[in-house]
Coordinates of N, CA and C in Angstrom, one line a residue:
X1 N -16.3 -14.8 3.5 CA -15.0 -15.3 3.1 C -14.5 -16.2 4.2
X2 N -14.0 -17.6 3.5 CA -13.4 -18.2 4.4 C -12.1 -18.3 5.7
X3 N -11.8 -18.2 6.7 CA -10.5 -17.5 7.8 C -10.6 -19.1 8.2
X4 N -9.3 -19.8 7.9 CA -8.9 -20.8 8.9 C -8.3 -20.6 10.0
X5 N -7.9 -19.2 10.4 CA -6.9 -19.0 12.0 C -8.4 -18.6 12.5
X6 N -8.6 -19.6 13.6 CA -9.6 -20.0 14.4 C -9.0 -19.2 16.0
X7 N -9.8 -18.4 16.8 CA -9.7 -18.1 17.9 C -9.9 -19.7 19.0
X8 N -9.2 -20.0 20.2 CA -8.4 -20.9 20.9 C -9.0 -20.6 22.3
X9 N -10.2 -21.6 22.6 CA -10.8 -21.6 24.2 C -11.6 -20.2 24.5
X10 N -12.3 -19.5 23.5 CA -12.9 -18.6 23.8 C -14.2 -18.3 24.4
X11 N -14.9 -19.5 24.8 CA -16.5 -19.8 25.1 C -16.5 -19.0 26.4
X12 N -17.3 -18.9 27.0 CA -17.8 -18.2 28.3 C -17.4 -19.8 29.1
X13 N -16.8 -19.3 29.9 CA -16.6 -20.6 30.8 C -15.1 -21.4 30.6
X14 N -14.4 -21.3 29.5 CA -13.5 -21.8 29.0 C -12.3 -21.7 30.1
X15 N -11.8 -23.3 30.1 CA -10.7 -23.9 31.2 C -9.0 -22.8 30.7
X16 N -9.4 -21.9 31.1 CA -7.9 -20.6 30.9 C -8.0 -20.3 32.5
X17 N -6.1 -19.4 32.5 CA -6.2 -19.3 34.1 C -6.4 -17.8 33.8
X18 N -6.7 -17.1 35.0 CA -7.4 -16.2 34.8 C -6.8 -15.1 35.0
X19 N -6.8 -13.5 34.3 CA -6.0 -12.9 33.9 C -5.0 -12.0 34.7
X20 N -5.3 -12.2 35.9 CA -4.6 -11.9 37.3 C -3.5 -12.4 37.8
X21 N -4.2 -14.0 37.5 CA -2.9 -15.0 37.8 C -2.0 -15.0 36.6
X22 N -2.8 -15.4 35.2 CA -1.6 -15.0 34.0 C -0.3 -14.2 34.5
X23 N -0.6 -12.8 35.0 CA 0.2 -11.6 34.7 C 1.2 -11.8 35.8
X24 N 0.8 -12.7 37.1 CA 1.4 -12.7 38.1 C 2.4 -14.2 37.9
X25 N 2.4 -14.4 36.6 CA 2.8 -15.9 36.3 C 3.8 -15.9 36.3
X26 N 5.5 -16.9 36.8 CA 6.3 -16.6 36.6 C 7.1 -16.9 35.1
X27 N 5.9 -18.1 34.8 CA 6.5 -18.4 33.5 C 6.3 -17.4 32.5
X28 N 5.9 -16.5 32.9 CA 5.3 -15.8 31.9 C 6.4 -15.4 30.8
X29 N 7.4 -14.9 31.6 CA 9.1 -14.0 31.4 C 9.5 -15.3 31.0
X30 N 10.0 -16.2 31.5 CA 10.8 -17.7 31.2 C 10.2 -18.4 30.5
X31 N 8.9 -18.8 30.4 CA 8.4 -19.9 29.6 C 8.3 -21.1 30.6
X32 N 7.7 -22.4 30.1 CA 7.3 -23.1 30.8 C 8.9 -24.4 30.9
X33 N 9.5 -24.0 32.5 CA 10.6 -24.6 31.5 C 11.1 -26.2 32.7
X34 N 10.1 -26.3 33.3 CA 9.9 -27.9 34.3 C 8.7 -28.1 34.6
X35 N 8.9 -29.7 35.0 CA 7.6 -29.7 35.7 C 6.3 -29.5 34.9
X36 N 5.1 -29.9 34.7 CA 3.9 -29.8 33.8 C 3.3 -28.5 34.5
X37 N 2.6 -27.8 32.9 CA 1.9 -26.6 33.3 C 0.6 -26.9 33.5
X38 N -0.6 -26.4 34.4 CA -1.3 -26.8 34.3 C -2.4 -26.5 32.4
X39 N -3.0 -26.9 32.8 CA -4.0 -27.4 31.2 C -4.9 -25.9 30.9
X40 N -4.9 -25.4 32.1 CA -5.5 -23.5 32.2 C -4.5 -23.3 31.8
X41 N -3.1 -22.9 32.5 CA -1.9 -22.2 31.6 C -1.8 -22.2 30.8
X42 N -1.9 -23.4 29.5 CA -1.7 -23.9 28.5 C -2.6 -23.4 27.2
X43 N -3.8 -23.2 28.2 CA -4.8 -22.9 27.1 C -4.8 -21.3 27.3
X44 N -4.4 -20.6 28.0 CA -4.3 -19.2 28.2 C -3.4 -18.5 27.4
X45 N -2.3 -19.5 27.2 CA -1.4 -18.9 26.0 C -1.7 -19.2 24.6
X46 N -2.6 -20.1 24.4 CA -2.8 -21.0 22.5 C -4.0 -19.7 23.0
X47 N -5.0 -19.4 23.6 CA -6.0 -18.2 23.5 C -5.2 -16.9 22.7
X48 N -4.6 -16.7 23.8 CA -3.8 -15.0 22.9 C -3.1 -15.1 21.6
X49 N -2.4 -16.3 21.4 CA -1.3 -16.0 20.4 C -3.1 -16.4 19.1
X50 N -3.8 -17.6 19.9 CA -4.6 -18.0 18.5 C -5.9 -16.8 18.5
X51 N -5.8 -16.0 19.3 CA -7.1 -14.7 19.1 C -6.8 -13.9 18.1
X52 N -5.6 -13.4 18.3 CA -4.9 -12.3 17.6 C -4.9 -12.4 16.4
X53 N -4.0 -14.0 16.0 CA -3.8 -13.9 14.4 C -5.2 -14.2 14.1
X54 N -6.4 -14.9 14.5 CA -7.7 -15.0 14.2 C -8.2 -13.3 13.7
X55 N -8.2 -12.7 14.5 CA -8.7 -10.7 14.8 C -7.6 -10.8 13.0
X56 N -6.3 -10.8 12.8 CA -6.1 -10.2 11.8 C -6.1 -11.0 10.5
X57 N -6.4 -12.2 10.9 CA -6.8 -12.5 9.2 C -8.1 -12.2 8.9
X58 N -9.0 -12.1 9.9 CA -10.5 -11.8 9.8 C -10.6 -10.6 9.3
X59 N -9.5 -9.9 9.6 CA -9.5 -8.3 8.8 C -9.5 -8.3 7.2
X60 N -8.1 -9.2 7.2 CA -7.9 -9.5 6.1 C -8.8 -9.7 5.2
X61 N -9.6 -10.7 5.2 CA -11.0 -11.2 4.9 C -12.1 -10.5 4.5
X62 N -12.5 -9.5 5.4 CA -13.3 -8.6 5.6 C -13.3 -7.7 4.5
X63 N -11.5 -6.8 4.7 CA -10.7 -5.9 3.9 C -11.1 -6.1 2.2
X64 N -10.3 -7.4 2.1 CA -10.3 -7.9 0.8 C -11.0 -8.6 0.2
X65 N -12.1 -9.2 0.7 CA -12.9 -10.2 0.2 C -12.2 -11.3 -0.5
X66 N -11.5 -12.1 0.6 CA -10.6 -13.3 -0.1 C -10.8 -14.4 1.1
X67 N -10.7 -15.4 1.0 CA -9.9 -16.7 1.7 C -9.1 -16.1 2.1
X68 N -8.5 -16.4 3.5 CA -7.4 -16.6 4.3 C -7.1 -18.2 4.7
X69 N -6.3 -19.0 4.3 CA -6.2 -19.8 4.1 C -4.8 -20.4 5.2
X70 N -4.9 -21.3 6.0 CA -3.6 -22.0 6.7 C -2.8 -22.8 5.7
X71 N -2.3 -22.6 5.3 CA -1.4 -23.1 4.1 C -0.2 -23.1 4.3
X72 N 0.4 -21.8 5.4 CA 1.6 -22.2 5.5 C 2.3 -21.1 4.5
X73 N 2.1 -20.5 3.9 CA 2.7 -19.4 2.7 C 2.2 -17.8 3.7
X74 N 3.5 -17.4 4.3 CA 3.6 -16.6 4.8 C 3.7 -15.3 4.1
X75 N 4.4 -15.6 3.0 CA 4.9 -14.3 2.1 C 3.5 -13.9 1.3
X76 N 2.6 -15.2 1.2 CA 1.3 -14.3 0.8 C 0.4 -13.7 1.7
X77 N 0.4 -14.5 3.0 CA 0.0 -13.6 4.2 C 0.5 -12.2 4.7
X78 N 1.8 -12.0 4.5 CA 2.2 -10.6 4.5 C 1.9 -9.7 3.8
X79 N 1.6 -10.4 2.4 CA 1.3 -9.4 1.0 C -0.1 -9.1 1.2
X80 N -1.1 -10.2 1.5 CA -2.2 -9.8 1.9 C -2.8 -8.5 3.2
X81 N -1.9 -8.5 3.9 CA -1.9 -8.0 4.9 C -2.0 -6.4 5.0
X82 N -0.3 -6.5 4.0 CA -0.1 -4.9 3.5 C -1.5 -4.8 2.8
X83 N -2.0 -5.2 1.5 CA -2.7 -4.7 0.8 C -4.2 -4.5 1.7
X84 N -4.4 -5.1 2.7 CA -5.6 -4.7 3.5 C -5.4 -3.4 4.3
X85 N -4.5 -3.2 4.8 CA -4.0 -2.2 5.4 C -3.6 -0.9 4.5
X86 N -3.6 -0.9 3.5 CA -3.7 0.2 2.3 C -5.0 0.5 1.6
X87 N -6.1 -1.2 1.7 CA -7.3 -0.7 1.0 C -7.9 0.1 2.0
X88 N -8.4 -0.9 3.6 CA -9.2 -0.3 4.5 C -9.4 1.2 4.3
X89 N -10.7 1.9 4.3 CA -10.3 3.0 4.2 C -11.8 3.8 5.3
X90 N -11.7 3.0 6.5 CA -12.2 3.7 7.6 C -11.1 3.8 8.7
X91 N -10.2 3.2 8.7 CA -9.4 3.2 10.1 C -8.0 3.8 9.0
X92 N -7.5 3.6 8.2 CA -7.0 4.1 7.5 C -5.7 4.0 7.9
X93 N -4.9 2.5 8.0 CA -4.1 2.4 8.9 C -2.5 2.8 8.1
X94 N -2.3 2.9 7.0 CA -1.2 2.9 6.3 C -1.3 4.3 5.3
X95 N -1.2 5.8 6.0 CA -2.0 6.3 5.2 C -0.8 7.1 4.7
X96 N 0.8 7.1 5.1 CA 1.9 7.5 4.4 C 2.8 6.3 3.5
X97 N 3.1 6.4 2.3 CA 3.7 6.0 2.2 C 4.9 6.6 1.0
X98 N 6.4 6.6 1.4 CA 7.3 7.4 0.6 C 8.6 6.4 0.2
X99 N 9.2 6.4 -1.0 CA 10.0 5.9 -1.3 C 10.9 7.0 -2.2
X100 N 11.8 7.7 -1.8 CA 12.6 8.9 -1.8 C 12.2 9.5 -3.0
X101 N 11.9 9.7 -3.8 CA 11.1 11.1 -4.5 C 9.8 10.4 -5.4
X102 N 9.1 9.4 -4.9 CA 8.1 8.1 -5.0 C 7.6 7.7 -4.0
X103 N 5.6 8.1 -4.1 CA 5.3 7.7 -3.0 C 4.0 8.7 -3.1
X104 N 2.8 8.2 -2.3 CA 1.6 9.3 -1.6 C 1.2 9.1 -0.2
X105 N -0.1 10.0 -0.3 CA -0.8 10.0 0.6 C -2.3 10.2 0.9
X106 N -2.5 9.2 1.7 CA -3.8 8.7 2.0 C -4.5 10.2 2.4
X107 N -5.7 10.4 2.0 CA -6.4 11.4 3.5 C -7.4 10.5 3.2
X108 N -8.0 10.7 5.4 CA -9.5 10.3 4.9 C -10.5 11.4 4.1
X109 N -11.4 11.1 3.9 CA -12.4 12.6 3.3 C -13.7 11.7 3.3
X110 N -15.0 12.8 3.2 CA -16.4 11.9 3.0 C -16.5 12.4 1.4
X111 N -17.1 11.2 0.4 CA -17.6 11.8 -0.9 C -19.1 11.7 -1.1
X112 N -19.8 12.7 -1.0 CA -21.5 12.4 -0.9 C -21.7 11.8 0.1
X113 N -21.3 12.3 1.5 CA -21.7 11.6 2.5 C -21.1 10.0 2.3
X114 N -20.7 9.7 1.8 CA -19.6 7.9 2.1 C -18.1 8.3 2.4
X115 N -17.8 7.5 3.0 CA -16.4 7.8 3.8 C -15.7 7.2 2.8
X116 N -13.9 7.7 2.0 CA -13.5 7.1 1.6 C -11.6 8.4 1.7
X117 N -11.0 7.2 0.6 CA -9.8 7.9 1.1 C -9.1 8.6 -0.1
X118 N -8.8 9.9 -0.2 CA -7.9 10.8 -1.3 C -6.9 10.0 -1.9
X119 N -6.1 10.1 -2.7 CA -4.6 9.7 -2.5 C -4.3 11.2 -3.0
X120 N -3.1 11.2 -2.6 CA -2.2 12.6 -3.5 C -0.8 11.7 -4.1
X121 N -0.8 11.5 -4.5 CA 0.4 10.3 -5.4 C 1.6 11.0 -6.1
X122 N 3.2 11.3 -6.0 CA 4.0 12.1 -6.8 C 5.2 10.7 -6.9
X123 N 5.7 11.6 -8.2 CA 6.7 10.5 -8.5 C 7.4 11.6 -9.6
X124 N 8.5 10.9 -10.5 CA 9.1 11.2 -11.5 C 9.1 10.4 -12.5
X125 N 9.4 10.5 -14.0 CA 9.8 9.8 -14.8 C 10.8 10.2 -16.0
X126 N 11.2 9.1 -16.5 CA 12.2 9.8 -17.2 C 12.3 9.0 -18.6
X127 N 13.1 9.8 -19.6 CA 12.6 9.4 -21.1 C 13.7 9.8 -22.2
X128 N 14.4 9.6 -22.8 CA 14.8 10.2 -24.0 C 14.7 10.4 -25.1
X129 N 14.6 11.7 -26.1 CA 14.2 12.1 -26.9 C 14.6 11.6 -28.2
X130 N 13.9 11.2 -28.8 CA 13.9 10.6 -30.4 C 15.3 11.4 -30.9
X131 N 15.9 10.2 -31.9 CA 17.1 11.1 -32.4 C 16.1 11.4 -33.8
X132 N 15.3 11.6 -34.5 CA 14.6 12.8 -35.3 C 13.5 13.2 -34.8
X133 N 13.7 14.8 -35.3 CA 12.4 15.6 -34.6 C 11.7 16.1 -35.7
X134 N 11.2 16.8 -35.9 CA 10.0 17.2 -36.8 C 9.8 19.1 -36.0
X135 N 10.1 19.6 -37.3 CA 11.0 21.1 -36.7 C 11.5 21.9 -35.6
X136 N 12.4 21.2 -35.8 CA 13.4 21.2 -34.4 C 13.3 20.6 -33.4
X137 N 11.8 20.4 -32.8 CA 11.9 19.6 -31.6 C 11.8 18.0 -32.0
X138 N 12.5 17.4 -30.6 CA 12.6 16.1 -30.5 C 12.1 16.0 -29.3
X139 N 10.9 14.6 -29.6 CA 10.6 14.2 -28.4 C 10.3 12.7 -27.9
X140 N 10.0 12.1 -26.9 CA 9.2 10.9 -26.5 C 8.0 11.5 -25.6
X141 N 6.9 10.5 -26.5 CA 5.3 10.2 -26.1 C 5.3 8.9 -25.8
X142 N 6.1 8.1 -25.0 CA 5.9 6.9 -24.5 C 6.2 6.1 -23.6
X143 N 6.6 7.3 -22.5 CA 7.1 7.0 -21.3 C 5.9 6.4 -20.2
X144 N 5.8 5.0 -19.9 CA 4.6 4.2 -19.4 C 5.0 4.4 -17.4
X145 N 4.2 5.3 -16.6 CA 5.0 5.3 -15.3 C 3.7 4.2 -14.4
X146 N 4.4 3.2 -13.4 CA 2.8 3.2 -12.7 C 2.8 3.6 -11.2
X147 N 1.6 3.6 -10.7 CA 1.2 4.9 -9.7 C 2.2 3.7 -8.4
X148 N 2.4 4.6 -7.5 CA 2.8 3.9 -6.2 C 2.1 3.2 -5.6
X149 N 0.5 3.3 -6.2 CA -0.2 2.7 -5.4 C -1.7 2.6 -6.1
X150 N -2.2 1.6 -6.5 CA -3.3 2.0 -7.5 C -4.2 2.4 -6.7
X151 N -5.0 3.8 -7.7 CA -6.5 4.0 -7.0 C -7.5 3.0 -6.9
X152 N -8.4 2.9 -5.9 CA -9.5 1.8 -5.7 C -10.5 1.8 -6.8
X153 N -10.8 3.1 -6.6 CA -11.8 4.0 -7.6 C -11.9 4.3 -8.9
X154 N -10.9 5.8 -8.6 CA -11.1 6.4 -9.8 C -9.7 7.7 -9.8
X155 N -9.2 7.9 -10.8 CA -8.1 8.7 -10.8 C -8.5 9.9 -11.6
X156 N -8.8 11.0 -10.9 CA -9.6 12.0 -10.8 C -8.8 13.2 -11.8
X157 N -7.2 13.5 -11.5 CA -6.6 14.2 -12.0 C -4.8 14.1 -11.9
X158 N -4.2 14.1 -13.2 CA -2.4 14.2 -13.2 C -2.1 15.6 -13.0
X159 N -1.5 16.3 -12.6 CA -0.3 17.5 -13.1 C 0.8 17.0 -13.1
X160 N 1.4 17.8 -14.3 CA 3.2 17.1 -14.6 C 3.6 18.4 -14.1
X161 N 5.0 18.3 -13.5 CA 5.8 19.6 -13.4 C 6.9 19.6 -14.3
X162 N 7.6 20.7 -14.3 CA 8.4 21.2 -15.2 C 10.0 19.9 -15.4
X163 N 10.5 20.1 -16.5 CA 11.3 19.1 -17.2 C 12.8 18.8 -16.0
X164 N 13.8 18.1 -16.3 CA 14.6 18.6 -15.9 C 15.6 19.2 -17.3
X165 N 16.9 19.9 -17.0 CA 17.3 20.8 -17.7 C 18.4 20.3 -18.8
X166 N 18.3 20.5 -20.2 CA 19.0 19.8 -21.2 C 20.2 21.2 -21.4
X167 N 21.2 20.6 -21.7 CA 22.4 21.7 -21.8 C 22.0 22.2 -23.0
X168 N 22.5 24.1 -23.2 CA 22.4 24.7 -24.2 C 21.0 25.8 -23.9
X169 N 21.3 26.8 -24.6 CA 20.4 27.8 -24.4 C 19.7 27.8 -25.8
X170 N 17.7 27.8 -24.9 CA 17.0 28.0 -25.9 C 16.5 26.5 -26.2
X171 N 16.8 25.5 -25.3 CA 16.3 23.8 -25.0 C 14.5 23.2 -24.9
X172 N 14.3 24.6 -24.9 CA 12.6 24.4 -24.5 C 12.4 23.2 -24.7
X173 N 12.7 22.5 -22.7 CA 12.3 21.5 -22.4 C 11.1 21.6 -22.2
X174 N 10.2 20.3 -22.2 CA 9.0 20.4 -21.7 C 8.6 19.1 -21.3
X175 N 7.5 18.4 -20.2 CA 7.2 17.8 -19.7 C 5.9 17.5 -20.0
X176 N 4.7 16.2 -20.6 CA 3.5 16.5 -20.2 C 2.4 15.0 -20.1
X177 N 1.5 15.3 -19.3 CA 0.5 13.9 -19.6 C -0.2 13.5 -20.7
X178 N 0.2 11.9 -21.2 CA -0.7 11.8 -22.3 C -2.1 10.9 -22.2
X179 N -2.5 10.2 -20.8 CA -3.0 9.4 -20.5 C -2.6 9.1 -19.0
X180 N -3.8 8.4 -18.8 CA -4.0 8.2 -17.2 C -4.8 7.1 -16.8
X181 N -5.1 6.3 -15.8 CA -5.7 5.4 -15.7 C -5.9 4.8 -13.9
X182 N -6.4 4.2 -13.3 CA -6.3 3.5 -11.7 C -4.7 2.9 -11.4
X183 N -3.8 2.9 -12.2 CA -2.8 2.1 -12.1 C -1.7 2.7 -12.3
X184 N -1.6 3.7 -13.7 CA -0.5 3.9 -14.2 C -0.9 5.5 -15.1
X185 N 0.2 5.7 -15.9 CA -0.2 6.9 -16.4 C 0.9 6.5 -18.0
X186 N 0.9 7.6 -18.8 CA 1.3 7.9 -19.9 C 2.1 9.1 -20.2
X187 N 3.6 9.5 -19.7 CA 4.2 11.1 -20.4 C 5.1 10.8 -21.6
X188 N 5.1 12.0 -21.8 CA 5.9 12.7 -22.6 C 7.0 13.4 -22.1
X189 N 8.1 13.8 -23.1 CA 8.9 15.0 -22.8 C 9.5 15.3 -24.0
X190 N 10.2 16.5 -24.0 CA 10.5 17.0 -25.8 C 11.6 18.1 -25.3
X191 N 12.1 18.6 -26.3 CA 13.5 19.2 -26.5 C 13.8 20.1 -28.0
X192 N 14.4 20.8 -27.7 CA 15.2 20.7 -29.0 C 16.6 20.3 -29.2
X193 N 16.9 19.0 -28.9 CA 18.3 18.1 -28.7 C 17.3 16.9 -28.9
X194 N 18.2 16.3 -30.1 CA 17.9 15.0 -30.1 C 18.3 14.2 -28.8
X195 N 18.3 12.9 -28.6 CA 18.9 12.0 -27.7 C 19.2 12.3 -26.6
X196 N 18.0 13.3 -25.9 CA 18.8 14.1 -24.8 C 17.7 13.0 -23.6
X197 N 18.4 12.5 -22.6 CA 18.1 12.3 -21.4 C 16.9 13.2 -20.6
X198 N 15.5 13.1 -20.1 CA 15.2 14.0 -19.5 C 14.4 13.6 -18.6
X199 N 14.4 14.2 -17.3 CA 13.5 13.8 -16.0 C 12.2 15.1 -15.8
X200 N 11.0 14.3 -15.7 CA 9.8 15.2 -15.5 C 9.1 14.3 -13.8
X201 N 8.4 15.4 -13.5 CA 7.7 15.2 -12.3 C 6.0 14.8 -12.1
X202 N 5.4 14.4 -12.0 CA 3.8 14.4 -11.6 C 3.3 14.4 -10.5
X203 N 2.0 14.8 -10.5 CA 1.2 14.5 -9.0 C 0.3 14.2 -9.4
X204 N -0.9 13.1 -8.7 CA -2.0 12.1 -9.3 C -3.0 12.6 -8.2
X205 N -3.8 13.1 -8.6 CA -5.1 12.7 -7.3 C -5.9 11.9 -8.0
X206 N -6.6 11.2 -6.8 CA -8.0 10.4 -7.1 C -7.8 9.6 -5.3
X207 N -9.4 8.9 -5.9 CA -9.7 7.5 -4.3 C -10.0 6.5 -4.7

């Protein structure tokens, strides 16, 4: 894949000052702010700042199998970035991620001997129940949720947990999975109350 952030004076031999003098540099704290720096100085700093982002779009690259392109479009360089930092799955650098009762978690684990990463993925969804039911209960089978984070792989297994609570005794709420997939999933929930508002829970594994 193609990386246009090119690393800056890196040959064996290359006219940079040398990393002793760098650190003892005064410009270092101030910047270069009279007087001409010399042409080592100059290239000592386009080195670090141009090594680094070189090292992380190359990641990029590597991660995703895309072009990294100088274009100037930052906000896809960041998007890119995150999403390499969530696929990687030997260094495993982004392996929490939570958004208050939405969100998983990375493990590493080996599968048949290949290195790869768990997710454990929870969330909520929520749905309201058909105003007609079909003896007594009412429900919705069409609650579409998607995962926090799609699997790479394969999405191995859902558990739904219990409903939240519709007023009135004898509500037999219930919560459940109708479908599943790398992306998203499919619930349900039911009642015996029509039009009743109701929140259910899940947990996703897969890698």
């Amino acid at each position: 894949m193609a990386n246009n952030f090119k690393s800056f004076a890196t040959s064996s031999g290359a006219n940079v000052t040398a990393q002793s003098d760098w650190e003892a540099l005064a410009a270092l704290a101030t910047g270069f702010t009279s007087g001409k720096a010399s042409s080592a100085q100059i290239n000592k700093a386009l080195r670090q700042s141009s090594f680094i982002a070189s090292g992380v779009a190359q990641f990029i690259a590597n991660t995703l199998g895309i072009d990294v392109l100088d274009d100037g479009d930052q906000t896809g360089f960041v998007t890119d970035l995150i999403s390499a930092l969530r696929t990687d799955t030997t260094k495993n650098l982004l392996p929490i991620f939570i958004n208050q009762t939405n969100g998983y978690i990375a493990i590493p684990a080996l599968l048949v001997g290949a290195k790869t990463t768990f997710y454990l993925q929870f969330g909520t969804f929520t749905g309201t129940t058909d105003s007609a039911g079909n003896n007594g209960v009412y429900e919705n089978s069409n609650i579409n949720v998607v995962w926090p984070v799609a699997f790479p792989n394969a999405n191995l297994a859902v558990i739904t947990g219990g409903s939240s609570d519709v007023s009135g005794v004898g509500m037999q709420e219930m919560a459940w999975s109708l479908s599943k997939n790398t992306t998203g999933g499919i619930f349900g929930v039911q009642c015996r109350a029509p039009s009743s508002s109701m929140t259910g829970s899940y947990i996703a594994i897969g890698y």
